[in-house]
Coordinates of C-alpha atoms and ligand atoms in Angstrom, one line a residue:
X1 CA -45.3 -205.9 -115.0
X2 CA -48.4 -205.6 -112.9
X3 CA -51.0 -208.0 -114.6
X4 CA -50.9 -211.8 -113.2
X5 CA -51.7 -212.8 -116.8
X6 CA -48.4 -212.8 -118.0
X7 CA -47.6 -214.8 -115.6
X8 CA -48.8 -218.1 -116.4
X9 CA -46.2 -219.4 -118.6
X10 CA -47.8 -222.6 -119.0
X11 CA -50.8 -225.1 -119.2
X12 CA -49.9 -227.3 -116.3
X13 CA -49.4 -223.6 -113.9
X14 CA -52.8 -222.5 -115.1
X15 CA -54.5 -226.2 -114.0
X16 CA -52.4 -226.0 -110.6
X17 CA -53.7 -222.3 -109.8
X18 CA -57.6 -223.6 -110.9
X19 CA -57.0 -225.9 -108.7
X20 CA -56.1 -224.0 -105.5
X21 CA -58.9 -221.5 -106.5
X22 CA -61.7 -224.6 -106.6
X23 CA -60.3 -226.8 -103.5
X24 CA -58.5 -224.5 -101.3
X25 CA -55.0 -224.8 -99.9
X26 CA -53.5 -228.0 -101.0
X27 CA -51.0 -230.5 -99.8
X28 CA -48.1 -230.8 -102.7
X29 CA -49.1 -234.7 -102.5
X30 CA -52.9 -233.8 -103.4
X31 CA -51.6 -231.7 -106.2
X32 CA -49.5 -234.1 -107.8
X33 CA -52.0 -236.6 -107.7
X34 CA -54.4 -234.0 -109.3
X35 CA -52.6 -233.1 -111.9
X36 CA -50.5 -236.5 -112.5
X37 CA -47.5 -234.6 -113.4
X38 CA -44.2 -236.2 -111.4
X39 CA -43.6 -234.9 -107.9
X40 CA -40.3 -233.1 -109.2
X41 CA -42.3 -231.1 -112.2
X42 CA -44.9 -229.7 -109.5
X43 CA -42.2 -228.8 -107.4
X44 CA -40.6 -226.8 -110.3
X45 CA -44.2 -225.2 -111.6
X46 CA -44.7 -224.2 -108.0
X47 CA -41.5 -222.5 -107.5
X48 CA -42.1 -220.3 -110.6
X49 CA -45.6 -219.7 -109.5
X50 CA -44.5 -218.4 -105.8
X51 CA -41.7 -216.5 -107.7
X52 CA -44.3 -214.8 -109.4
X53 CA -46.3 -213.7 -106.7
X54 CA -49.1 -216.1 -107.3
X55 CA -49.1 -218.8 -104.7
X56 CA -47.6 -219.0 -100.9
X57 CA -46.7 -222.2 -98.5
X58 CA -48.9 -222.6 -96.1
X59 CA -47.8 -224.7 -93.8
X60 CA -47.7 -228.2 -92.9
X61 CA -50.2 -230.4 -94.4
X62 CA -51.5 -233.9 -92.1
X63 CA -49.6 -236.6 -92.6
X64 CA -50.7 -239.3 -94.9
X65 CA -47.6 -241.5 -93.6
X66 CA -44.1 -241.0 -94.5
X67 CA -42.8 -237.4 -95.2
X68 CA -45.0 -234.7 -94.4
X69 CA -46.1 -232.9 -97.5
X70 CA -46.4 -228.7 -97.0
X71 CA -49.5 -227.0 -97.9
X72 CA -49.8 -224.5 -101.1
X73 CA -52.5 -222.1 -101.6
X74 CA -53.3 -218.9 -103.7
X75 CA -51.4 -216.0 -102.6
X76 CA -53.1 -214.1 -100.3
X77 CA -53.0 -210.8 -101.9
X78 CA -54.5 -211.8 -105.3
X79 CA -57.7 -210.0 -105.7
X80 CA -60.7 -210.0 -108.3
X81 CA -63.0 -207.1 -108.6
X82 CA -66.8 -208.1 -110.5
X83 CA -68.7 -205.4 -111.6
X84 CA -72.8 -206.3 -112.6
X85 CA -74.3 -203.1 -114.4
X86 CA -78.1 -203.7 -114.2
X87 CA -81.1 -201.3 -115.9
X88 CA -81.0 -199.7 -112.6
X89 CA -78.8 -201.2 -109.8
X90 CA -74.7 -201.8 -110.0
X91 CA -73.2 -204.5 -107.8
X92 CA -69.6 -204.3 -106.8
X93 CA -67.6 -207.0 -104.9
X94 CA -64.0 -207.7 -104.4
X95 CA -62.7 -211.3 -103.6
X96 CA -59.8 -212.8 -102.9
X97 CA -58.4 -215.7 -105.2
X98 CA -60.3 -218.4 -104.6
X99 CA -63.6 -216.0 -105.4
X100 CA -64.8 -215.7 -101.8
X101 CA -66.8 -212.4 -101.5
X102 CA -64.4 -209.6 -98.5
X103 CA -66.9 -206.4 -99.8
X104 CA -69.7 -206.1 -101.7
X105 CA -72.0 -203.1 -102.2
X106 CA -74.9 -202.4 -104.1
X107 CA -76.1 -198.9 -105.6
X108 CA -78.9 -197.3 -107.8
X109 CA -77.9 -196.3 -111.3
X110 CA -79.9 -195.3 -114.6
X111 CA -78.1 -197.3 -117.6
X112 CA -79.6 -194.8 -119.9
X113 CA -78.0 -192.2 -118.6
X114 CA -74.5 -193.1 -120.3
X115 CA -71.5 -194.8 -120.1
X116 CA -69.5 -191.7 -118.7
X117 CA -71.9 -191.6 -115.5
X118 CA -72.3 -194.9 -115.1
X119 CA -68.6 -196.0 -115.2
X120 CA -67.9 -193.4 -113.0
X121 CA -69.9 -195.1 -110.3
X122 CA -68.7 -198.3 -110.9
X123 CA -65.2 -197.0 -110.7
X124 CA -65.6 -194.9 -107.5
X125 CA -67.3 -198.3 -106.1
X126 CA -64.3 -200.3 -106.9
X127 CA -62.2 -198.0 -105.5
X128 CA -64.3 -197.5 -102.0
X129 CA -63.7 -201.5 -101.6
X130 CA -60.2 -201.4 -102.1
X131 CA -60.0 -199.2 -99.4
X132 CA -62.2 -201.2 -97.4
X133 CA -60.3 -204.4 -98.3
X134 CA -57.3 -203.1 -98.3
X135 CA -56.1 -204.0 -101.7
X136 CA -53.2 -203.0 -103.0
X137 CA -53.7 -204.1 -107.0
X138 CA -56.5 -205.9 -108.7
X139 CA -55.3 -208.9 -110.7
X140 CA -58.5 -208.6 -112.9
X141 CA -61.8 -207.4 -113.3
X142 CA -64.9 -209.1 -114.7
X143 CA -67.8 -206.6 -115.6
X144 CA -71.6 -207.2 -117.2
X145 CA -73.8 -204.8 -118.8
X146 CA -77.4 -205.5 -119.6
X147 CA -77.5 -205.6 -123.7
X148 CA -76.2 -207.6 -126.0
X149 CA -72.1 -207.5 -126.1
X150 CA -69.3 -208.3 -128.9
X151 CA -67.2 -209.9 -126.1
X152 CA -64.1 -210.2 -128.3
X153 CA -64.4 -206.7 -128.6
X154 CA -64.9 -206.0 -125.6
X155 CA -68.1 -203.7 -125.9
X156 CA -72.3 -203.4 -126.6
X157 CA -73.8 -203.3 -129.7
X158 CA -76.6 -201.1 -130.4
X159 CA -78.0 -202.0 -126.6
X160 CA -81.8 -201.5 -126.5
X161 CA -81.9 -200.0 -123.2
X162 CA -78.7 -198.3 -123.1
X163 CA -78.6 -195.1 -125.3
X164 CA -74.6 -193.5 -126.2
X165 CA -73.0 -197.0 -125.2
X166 CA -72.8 -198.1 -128.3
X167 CA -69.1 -199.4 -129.1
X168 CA -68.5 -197.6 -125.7
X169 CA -65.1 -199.3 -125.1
X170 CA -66.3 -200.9 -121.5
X171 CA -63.5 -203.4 -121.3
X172 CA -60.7 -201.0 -122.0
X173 CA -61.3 -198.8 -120.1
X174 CA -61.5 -200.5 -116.8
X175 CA -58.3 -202.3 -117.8
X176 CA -56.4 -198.9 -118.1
X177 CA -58.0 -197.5 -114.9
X178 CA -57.3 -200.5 -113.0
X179 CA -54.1 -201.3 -115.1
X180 CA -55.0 -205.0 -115.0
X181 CA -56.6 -207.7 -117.5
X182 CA -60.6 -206.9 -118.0
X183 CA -63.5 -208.9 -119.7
X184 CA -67.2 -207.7 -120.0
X185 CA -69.9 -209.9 -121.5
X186 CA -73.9 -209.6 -121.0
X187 CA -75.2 -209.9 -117.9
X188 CA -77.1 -212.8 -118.5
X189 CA -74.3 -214.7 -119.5
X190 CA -72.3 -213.7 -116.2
X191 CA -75.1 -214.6 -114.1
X192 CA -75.4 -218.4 -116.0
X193 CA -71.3 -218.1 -114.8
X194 CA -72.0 -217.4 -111.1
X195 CA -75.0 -220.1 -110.8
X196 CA -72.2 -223.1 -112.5
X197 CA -69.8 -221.6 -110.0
X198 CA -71.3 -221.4 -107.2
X199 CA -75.5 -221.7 -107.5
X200 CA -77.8 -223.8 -108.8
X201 CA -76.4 -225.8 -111.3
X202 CA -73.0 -226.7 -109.5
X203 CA -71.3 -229.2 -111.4
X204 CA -74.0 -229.1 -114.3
X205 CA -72.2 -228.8 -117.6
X206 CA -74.8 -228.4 -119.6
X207 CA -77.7 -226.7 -118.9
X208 CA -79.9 -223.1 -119.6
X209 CA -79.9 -219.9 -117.3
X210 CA -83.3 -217.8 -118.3
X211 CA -83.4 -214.4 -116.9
X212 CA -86.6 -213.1 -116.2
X213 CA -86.0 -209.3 -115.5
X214 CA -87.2 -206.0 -117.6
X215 CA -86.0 -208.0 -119.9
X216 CA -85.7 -211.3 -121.0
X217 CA -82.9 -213.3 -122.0
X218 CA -80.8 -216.6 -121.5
X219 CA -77.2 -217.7 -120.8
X220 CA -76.1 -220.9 -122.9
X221 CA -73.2 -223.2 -120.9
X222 CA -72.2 -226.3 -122.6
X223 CA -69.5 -228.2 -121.3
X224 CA -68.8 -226.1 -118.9
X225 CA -68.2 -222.9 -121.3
X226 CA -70.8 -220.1 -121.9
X227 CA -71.9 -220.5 -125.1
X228 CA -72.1 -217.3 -127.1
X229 CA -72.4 -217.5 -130.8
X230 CA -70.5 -216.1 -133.5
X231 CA -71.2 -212.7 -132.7
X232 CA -72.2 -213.2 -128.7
X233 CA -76.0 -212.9 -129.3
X234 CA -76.8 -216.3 -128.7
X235 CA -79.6 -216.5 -126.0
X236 CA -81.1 -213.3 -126.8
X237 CA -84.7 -215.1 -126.5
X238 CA -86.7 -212.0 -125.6
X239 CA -87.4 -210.9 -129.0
X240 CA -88.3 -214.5 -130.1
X241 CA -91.9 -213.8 -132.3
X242 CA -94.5 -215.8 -130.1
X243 CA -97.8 -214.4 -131.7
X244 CA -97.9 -212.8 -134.7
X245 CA -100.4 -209.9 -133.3
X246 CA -99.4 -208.4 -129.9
X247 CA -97.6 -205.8 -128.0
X248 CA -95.1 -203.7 -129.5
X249 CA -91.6 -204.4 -128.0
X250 CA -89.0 -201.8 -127.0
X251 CA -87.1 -203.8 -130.4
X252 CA -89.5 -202.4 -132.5
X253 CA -91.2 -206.0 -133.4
X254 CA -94.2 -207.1 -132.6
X255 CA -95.1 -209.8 -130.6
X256 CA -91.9 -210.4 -128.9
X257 CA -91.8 -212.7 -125.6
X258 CA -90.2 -209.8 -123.9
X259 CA -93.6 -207.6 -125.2
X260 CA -95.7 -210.6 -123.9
X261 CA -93.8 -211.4 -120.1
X262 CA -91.1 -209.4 -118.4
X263 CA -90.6 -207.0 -116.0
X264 CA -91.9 -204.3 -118.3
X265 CA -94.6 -206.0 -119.4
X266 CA -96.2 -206.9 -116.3
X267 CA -95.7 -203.3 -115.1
X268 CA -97.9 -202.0 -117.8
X269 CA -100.5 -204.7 -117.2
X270 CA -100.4 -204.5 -113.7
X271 CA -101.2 -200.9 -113.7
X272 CA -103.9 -201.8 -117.1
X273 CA -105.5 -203.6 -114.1
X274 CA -105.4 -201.4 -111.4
X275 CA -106.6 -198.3 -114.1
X276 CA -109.5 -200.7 -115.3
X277 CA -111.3 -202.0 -111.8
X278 CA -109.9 -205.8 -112.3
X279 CA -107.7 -205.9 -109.6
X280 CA -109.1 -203.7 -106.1
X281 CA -105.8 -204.9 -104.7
X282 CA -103.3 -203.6 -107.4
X283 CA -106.2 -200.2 -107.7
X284 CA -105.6 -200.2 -104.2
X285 CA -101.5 -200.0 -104.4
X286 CA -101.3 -198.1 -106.9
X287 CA -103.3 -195.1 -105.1
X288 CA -101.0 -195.5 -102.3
X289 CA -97.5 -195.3 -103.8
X290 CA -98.5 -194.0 -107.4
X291 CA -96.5 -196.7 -109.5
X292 CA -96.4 -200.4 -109.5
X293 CA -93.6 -202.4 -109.6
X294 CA -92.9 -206.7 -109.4
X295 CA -93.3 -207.2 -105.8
X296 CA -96.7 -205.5 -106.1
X297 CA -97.5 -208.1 -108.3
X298 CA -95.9 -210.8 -106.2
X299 CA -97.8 -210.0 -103.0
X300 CA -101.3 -209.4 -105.0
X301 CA -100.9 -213.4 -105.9
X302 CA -100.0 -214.0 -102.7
X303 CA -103.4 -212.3 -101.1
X304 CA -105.5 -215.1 -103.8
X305 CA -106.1 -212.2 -106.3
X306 CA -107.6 -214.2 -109.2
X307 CA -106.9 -211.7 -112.0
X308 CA -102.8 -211.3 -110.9
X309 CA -102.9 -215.0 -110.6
X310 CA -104.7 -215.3 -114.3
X311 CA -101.5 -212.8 -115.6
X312 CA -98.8 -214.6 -113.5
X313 CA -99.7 -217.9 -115.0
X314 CA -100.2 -216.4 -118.8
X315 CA -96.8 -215.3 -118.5
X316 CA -95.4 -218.4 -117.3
X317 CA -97.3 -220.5 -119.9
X318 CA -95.6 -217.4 -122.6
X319 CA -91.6 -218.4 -121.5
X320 CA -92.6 -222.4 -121.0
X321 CA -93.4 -222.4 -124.6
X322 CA -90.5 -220.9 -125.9
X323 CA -88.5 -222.6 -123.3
X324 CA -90.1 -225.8 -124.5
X325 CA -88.8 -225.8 -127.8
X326 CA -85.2 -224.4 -126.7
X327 CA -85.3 -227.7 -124.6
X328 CA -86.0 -229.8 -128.0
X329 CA -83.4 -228.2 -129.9
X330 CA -80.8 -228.1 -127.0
X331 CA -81.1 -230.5 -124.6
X332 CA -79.9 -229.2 -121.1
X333 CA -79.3 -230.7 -118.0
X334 CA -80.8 -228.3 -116.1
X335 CA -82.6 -224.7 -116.4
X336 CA -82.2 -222.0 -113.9
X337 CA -84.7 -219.3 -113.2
X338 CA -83.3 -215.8 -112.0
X339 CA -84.2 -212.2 -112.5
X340 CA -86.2 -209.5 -110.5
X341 CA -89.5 -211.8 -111.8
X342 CA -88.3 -215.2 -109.9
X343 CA -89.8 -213.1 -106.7
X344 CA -93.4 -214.1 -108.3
X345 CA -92.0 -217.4 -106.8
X346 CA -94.5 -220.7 -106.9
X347 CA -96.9 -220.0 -109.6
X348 CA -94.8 -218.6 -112.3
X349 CA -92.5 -221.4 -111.7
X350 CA -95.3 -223.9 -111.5
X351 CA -96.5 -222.7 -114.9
X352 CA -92.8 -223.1 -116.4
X353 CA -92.4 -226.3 -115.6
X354 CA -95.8 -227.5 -116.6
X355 CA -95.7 -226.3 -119.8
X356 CA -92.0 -227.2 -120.6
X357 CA -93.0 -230.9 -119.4
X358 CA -96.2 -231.0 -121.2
X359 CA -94.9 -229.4 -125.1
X360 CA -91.1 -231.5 -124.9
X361 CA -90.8 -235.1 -125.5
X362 CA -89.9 -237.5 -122.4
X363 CA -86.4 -238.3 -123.3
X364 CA -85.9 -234.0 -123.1
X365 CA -87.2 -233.8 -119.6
X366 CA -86.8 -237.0 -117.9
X367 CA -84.0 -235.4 -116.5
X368 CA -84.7 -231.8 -116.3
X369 CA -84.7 -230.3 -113.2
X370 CA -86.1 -226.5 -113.6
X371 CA -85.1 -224.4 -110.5
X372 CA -85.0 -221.5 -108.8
X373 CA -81.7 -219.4 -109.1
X374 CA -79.9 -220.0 -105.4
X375 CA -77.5 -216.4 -105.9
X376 CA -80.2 -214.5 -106.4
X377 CA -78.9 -210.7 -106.7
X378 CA -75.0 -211.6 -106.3
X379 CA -75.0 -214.1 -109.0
X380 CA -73.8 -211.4 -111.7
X381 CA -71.3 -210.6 -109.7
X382 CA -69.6 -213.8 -108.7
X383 CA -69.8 -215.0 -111.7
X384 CA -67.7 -211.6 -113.2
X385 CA -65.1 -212.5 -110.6
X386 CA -65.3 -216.8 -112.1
X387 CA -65.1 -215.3 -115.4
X388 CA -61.8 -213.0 -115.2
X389 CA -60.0 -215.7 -113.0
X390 CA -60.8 -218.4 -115.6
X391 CA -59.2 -215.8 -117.7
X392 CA -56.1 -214.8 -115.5
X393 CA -55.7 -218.4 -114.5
X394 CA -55.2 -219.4 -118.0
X395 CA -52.5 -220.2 -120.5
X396 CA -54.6 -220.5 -123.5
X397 CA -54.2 -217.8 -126.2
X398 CA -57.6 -217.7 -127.1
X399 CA -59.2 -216.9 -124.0
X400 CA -56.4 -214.0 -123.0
X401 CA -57.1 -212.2 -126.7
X402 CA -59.5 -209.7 -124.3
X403 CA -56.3 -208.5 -122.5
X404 CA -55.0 -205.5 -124.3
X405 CA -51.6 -205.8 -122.7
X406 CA -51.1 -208.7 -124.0
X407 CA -51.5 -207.3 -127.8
X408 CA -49.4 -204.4 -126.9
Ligands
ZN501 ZN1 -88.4 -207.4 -129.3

């Protein structure tokens, strides 16, 4: 029996190990207090949990007056691996229980070329930290893929931008290779995960994470779960019709935000620019290094160049309407901007937030703070690692139907 998910027995062992994982080593006092259980029940949950190689003493905790109380926290050993597959970058990282980062590395992929290669990577990656961390086993793994993702199932589903992964089997696979419980959902969804865990929205329940990258989409947390819809499409806003003429999207449709603003799009219109005289700053790029890409873009609006400007705040004012009625219908707390396009910094988010504040009524926005994302590139990542802990460290049978060892 390798896989710490069978070894939560219970609900109150699952809210003591969340606990040690959020707050650090704690005094047996604190935890009692937490979890208002009797002193004598903790004692008895904790002695199965350090029998099962999941927490560790500690030490001697300050005294609050009267007997000492000793210290628990996670076993030291315990160690989550996140993998975040991106168009064309992987990020690996393994942490140790409580989800702080010991190695992380970063590497250039193609998605399109496949499954079989790209796995590969991530595996070999995986491995190279373990033997940089030296980890023995992996208690779980939490993976993202950019495309849309059955995540009971555990796979994509007809991805746009990912040719022969279609019902790859993602999930299983990395749980045989690594011979412990794996999830994979869309990387939008992971990243929304690792900004409530440890970003931007920190302790916001509610609230929308838009991704601005080749791609557009957004990750839906209510209550403190990702929200994913019946089928786990919900947030796929790219391919929302904002104009009934415009640019043909990678989908097929026409008109689709994603055709309008994204990384893609503002590629081709950055180089439409450059090709057509508007912009002698862009021209004058795209002589030198024969392709443009975001930061381009990002430093052409920082030089004053009115025409980038003009297309930067289009774009904004393209999402802020979209985003604008998302806000009516949902009501978040809070929205989070991330993505390779959140580098276009100030005026694209200027433009956001003026239009979502402008087309939503006042009760909507009076308390909707629209932000920058604070993880930036490790925010797929750390929230992979939040999203198979919640999983490990969890006795409900709903959220473990993902492991296939448990079906066995
Ligand atoms: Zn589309």
């Amino acid at each position: 029996m390798t896989t710490a998910v069978r070894k939560v027995q219970n609900r109150n062992q699952a809210r003591l190990l969340r606990l040690l994982r959020d707050r650090g080593p704690l005094s047996r006092a604190e935890l009692t207090d937490a979890v208002t259980l009797s002193k004598s029940k903790v004692a008895v949950e904790l002695d199965r949990l350090t029998a099962a190689g999941l927490v560790q003493d500690a030490g001697q905790a300050a005294s609050r007056g009267g007997r000492p109380s000793s210290l628990v926290r996670l076993w030291d050993g315990l160690r989550f691996a996140g993998i975040d597959v991106g168009a064309t970058s992987i990020n690996v990282a393994i942490t140790d229980g409580g989800l702080t980062t010991l190695a992380q590395r970063q590497g250039d992929i193609d998605v399109s070329q496949g499954p079989e290669v790209v796995l590969r990577a991530a595996s070999q990656m995986v491995r190279d930290l373990r033997a940089e961390t030296g980890t023995e086993s992996l208690a779980g793994i939490g993976a993202g893929v950019p495309g849309p993702v059955s995540f009971s199932e555990g796979f994509s589903v007809v991805p746009p931008i990912m040719p022969g992964w279609d019902k790859y089997p993602v999930r299983d696979r990395l749980s045989e290779e690594f011979d412990c419980p794996a999830l994979l959902d869309n990387d939008v969804n992971i990243m929304a995960v690792g900004e409530f865990h440890a970003g931007a929205a920190r302790g916001i329940g509610t609230f929308m994470f838009v991704k601005l990258g080749t791609g557009v989409g957004a990750g839906i947390f209510v209550d403190g779960h990702v929200h994913r819809g019946v089928d786990g499409s919900a947030g796929d806003i790219g391919h929302i019709q904002v104009h009934d003429q415009g640019p043909v999207c990678a989908c097929g449709n026409i008109g689709c935000l994603e055709a309008f603003f994204s990384g893609a799009a503002l590629r081709r219109d950055a180089v439409l620019a450059a090709q057509e005289g508007r912009s002698p700053f862009l021209a004058a790029r795209l002589a030198e290094r024969g392709a443009l890409d975001v930061l381009d873009v990002a430093d052409a609006a920082t030089a004053g160049d009115p025409v980038v400007i003009a297309m930067i705040r289009e774009g904004g004012r393209h999402i802020g309407e979209v985003l604008a009625k998302l806000v009516s219908f949902f009501n978040p707390g809070m929205i989070v901007i991330g993505g390779g396009l959140s580098n276009l910094g100030g005026t694209l988010l200027a433009e956001l937030r003026g239009t979502i504040y402008r087309r939503s009524l006042p009760l909507a926005t009076r308390n909707l703070p629209v932000v920058m994302s604070e993880l930036g590139d490790s925010a797929g990542v750390l929230g992979a690692v939040r999203m198979i802990s919640d999983h490990v460290f969890s006795h409900d049978p709903a959220l473990r139907m993902a492991d296939v060892r448990e079906l066995a």
